[in-house]
PDB file of C-alpha atoms in Angstrom:
ATOM      1  CA  UNK I   1      25.008  19.668   0.688  1.00  0.00           C
ATOM      2  CA  UNK I   2      28.596  19.880   1.982  1.00  0.00           C
ATOM      3  CA  UNK I   3      27.734  20.597   6.151  1.00  0.00           C
ATOM      4  CA  UNK I   4      29.126  17.095   6.733  1.00  0.00           C
ATOM      5  CA  UNK I   5      29.163  13.506   5.718  1.00  0.00           C
ATOM      6  CA  UNK I   6      25.201  11.944   5.707  1.00  0.00           C
ATOM      7  CA  UNK I   7      24.919   9.513   8.333  1.00  0.00           C
ATOM      8  CA  UNK I   8      22.489   6.039   7.749  1.00  0.00           C
ATOM      9  CA  UNK I   9      19.279   7.490   7.942  1.00  0.00           C
ATOM     10  CA  UNK I  10      20.573  10.249   5.169  1.00  0.00           C
ATOM     11  CA  UNK I  11      21.534   7.934   2.911  1.00  0.00           C
ATOM     12  CA  UNK I  12      18.180   5.471   3.451  1.00  0.00           C
ATOM     13  CA  UNK I  13      15.733   8.646   2.949  1.00  0.00           C
ATOM     14  CA  UNK I  14      18.142   9.307  -0.371  1.00  0.00           C
ATOM     15  CA  UNK I  15      17.696   5.633  -1.650  1.00  0.00           C
ATOM     16  CA  UNK I  16      13.691   6.277  -0.919  1.00  0.00           C
ATOM     17  CA  UNK I  17      13.726   9.578  -2.743  1.00  0.00           C
ATOM     18  CA  UNK I  18      15.353   8.237  -5.625  1.00  0.00           C
ATOM     19  CA  UNK I  19      13.040   4.837  -5.691  1.00  0.00           C
ATOM     20  CA  UNK I  20       9.884   6.924  -5.568  1.00  0.00           C
ATOM     21  CA  UNK I  21      11.498   9.482  -8.342  1.00  0.00           C
ATOM     22  CA  UNK I  22      12.563   6.485 -10.524  1.00  0.00           C
ATOM     23  CA  UNK I  23       9.175   4.746 -10.246  1.00  0.00           C
ATOM     24  CA  UNK I  24       6.845   8.072 -10.733  1.00  0.00           C
ATOM     25  CA  UNK I  25       9.238   8.131 -14.039  1.00  0.00           C
ATOM     26  CA  UNK I  26       8.523   4.972 -15.208  1.00  0.00           C
ATOM     27  CA  UNK I  27       4.853   4.904 -14.873  1.00  0.00           C
ATOM     28  CA  UNK I  28       5.014   8.387 -16.261  1.00  0.00           C
ATOM     29  CA  UNK I  29       6.730   6.956 -19.388  1.00  0.00           C
ATOM     30  CA  UNK I  30       3.836   3.786 -19.352  1.00  0.00           C
ATOM     31  CA  UNK I  31       6.660   1.409 -18.801  1.00  0.00           C
ATOM     32  CA  UNK I  32       4.802  -2.085 -19.266  1.00  0.00           C
ATOM     33  CA  UNK I  33       4.211  -3.127 -15.341  1.00  0.00           C
ATOM     34  CA  UNK I  34       5.203  -0.058 -13.844  1.00  0.00           C
ATOM     35  CA  UNK I  35       1.979   0.010 -12.242  1.00  0.00           C
ATOM     36  CA  UNK I  36       1.638  -3.101 -11.477  1.00  0.00           C
ATOM     37  CA  UNK I  37       2.911  -2.727  -7.816  1.00  0.00           C
ATOM     38  CA  UNK I  38       0.487   0.453  -7.173  1.00  0.00           C
ATOM     39  CA  UNK I  39      -2.257  -1.668  -8.755  1.00  0.00           C
ATOM     40  CA  UNK I  40      -1.527  -4.413  -6.062  1.00  0.00           C
ATOM     41  CA  UNK I  41      -1.226  -1.758  -3.526  1.00  0.00           C
ATOM     42  CA  UNK I  42      -4.637  -0.434  -4.300  1.00  0.00           C
ATOM     43  CA  UNK I  43      -6.195  -4.132  -3.922  1.00  0.00           C
ATOM     44  CA  UNK I  44      -4.603  -4.651  -0.794  1.00  0.00           C
ATOM     45  CA  UNK I  45      -5.641  -1.561   0.482  1.00  0.00           C
ATOM     46  CA  UNK I  46      -9.509  -2.165  -0.453  1.00  0.00           C
ATOM     47  CA  UNK I  47      -8.996  -5.391   0.997  1.00  0.00           C
ATOM     48  CA  UNK I  48      -7.918  -4.470   4.091  1.00  0.00           C
ATOM     49  CA  UNK I  49      -4.237  -6.831   4.172  1.00  0.00           C
ATOM     50  CA  UNK I  50      -2.005  -4.186   5.981  1.00  0.00           C
ATOM     51  CA  UNK I  51       0.862  -6.613   6.010  1.00  0.00           C
ATOM     52  CA  UNK I  52       0.648  -6.839   1.854  1.00  0.00           C
ATOM     53  CA  UNK I  53       0.235  -3.168   2.155  1.00  0.00           C
ATOM     54  CA  UNK I  54       3.505  -2.425   3.854  1.00  0.00           C
ATOM     55  CA  UNK I  55       5.163  -5.443   2.210  1.00  0.00           C
ATOM     56  CA  UNK I  56       4.546  -3.536  -1.483  1.00  0.00           C
ATOM     57  CA  UNK I  57       5.190   0.137   0.040  1.00  0.00           C
ATOM     58  CA  UNK I  58       8.266   1.670  -1.657  1.00  0.00           C
ATOM     59  CA  UNK I  59       9.611   1.813   2.018  1.00  0.00           C
ATOM     60  CA  UNK I  60       7.308  -0.414   4.262  1.00  0.00           C
ATOM     61  CA  UNK I  61       9.558   0.523   7.040  1.00  0.00           C
ATOM     62  CA  UNK I  62       7.887   4.196   7.048  1.00  0.00           C
ATOM     63  CA  UNK I  63       5.028   2.816   6.390  1.00  0.00           C
ATOM     64  CA  UNK I  64       4.390   0.342   9.288  1.00  0.00           C
ATOM     65  CA  UNK I  65       6.175   3.053  11.662  1.00  0.00           C
ATOM     66  CA  UNK I  66       3.585   5.808  10.191  1.00  0.00           C
ATOM     67  CA  UNK I  67       0.478   2.835  10.740  1.00  0.00           C
ATOM     68  CA  UNK I  68       1.645   1.983  14.108  1.00  0.00           C
ATOM     69  CA  UNK I  69       2.190   5.698  15.501  1.00  0.00           C
ATOM     70  CA  UNK I  70      -2.007   5.577  15.377  1.00  0.00           C
ATOM     71  CA  UNK I  71      -2.986   2.628  14.851  1.00  0.00           C
ATOM     72  CA  UNK I  72      -0.387   0.187  17.418  1.00  0.00           C
ATOM     73  CA  UNK I  73      -1.940  -2.773  18.680  1.00  0.00           C
ATOM     74  CA  UNK I  74      -1.662  -5.985  16.236  1.00  0.00           C
ATOM     75  CA  UNK I  75      -5.851  -5.839  16.338  1.00  0.00           C
ATOM     76  CA  UNK I  76      -5.371  -3.052  14.227  1.00  0.00           C
ATOM     77  CA  UNK I  77      -3.338  -4.948  11.873  1.00  0.00           C
ATOM     78  CA  UNK I  78      -6.692  -7.031  10.526  1.00  0.00           C
ATOM     79  CA  UNK I  79      -9.049  -3.886  11.244  1.00  0.00           C
ATOM     80  CA  UNK I  80     -11.157  -3.047   8.222  1.00  0.00           C
ATOM     81  CA  UNK I  81     -10.214   0.886   8.543  1.00  0.00           C
ATOM     82  CA  UNK I  82      -7.562   3.373   8.990  1.00  0.00           C
ATOM     83  CA  UNK I  83      -6.495   6.169  11.218  1.00  0.00           C
ATOM     84  CA  UNK I  84      -7.635   8.647   8.733  1.00  0.00           C
ATOM     85  CA  UNK I  85     -11.367   7.970   8.514  1.00  0.00           C
ATOM     86  CA  UNK I  86     -12.146   5.275  11.056  1.00  0.00           C
ATOM     87  CA  UNK I  87     -14.807   2.328  10.716  1.00  0.00           C
ATOM     88  CA  UNK I  88     -17.738   4.637  10.013  1.00  0.00           C
ATOM     89  CA  UNK I  89     -16.483   6.921   7.224  1.00  0.00           C
ATOM     90  CA  UNK I  90     -14.200   4.374   5.571  1.00  0.00           C
ATOM     91  CA  UNK I  91     -15.258   4.032   2.087  1.00  0.00           C
ATOM     92  CA  UNK I  92     -13.635   1.389   0.919  1.00  0.00           C
ATOM     93  CA  UNK I  93     -15.711  -0.963   4.286  1.00  0.00           C
ATOM     94  CA  UNK I  94     -18.879   0.806   3.118  1.00  0.00           C
ATOM     95  CA  UNK I  95     -18.217  -0.294  -0.158  1.00  0.00           C
ATOM     96  CA  UNK I  96     -17.724  -3.907   0.560  1.00  0.00           C
ATOM     97  CA  UNK I  97     -20.571  -3.584   3.013  1.00  0.00           C
ATOM     98  CA  UNK I  98     -23.157  -2.272  -0.024  1.00  0.00           C
ATOM     99  CA  UNK I  99     -21.998  -4.777  -2.852  1.00  0.00           C
ATOM    100  CA  UNK I 100     -22.411  -7.549   0.235  1.00  0.00           C
ATOM    101  CA  UNK I 101     -25.949  -6.744   0.624  1.00  0.00           C
ATOM    102  CA  UNK I 102     -26.399  -6.235  -2.974  1.00  0.00           C
ATOM    103  CA  UNK I 103     -25.016  -9.692  -3.749  1.00  0.00           C
ATOM    104  CA  UNK I 104     -22.051  -8.925  -5.566  1.00  0.00           C
ATOM    105  CA  UNK I 105     -19.418 -11.087  -4.479  1.00  0.00           C
ATOM    106  CA  UNK I 106     -15.127 -10.001  -3.703  1.00  0.00           C
ATOM    107  CA  UNK I 107     -14.189 -13.020  -5.242  1.00  0.00           C
ATOM    108  CA  UNK I 108     -13.396 -11.764  -8.713  1.00  0.00           C
ATOM    109  CA  UNK I 109     -11.257  -8.696  -7.187  1.00  0.00           C
ATOM    110  CA  UNK I 110      -9.802 -11.280  -4.925  1.00  0.00           C
ATOM    111  CA  UNK I 111      -8.511 -12.926  -7.897  1.00  0.00           C
ATOM    112  CA  UNK I 112      -7.319  -9.926  -9.897  1.00  0.00           C
ATOM    113  CA  UNK I 113      -5.279  -9.304  -6.471  1.00  0.00           C
ATOM    114  CA  UNK I 114      -3.729 -12.792  -6.633  1.00  0.00           C
ATOM    115  CA  UNK I 115      -3.236 -12.265 -10.265  1.00  0.00           C
ATOM    116  CA  UNK I 116      -1.122  -8.986  -9.631  1.00  0.00           C
ATOM    117  CA  UNK I 117       0.797 -10.056  -7.206  1.00  0.00           C
ATOM    118  CA  UNK I 118       1.741 -13.353  -8.927  1.00  0.00           C
ATOM    119  CA  UNK I 119       2.956 -11.004 -11.495  1.00  0.00           C
ATOM    120  CA  UNK I 120       5.296  -8.860  -9.071  1.00  0.00           C
ATOM    121  CA  UNK I 121       6.815 -11.335  -7.540  1.00  0.00           C
ATOM    122  CA  UNK I 122       8.350 -13.289 -10.711  1.00  0.00           C
TER     123      UNK I 122
END
């Protein structure tokens, strides 16, 4: 503080920190709709919709950069795993495969995702 004027990146980081803090406060206060974005992001993660995850992030630019740092090729925007667990140990992938082998349908989850996105985009 007071070491010098902030540059554009300093301001950007401050705005992101503000957005995260404000969002956390809204969730903690249980404000209506506060968790919709988080829930939609979770569904996007479960469905491996990487581009929607980036879009729903409070800082899409950083989210995409962090993903691309470890999985840079466009192929990985369609991958059914992340760089943390890899394809063999991804809990979401294992869940989808298990539910598929049991004959359970993913359409209900996908419909919830669509409904959440509609709420957010209003």
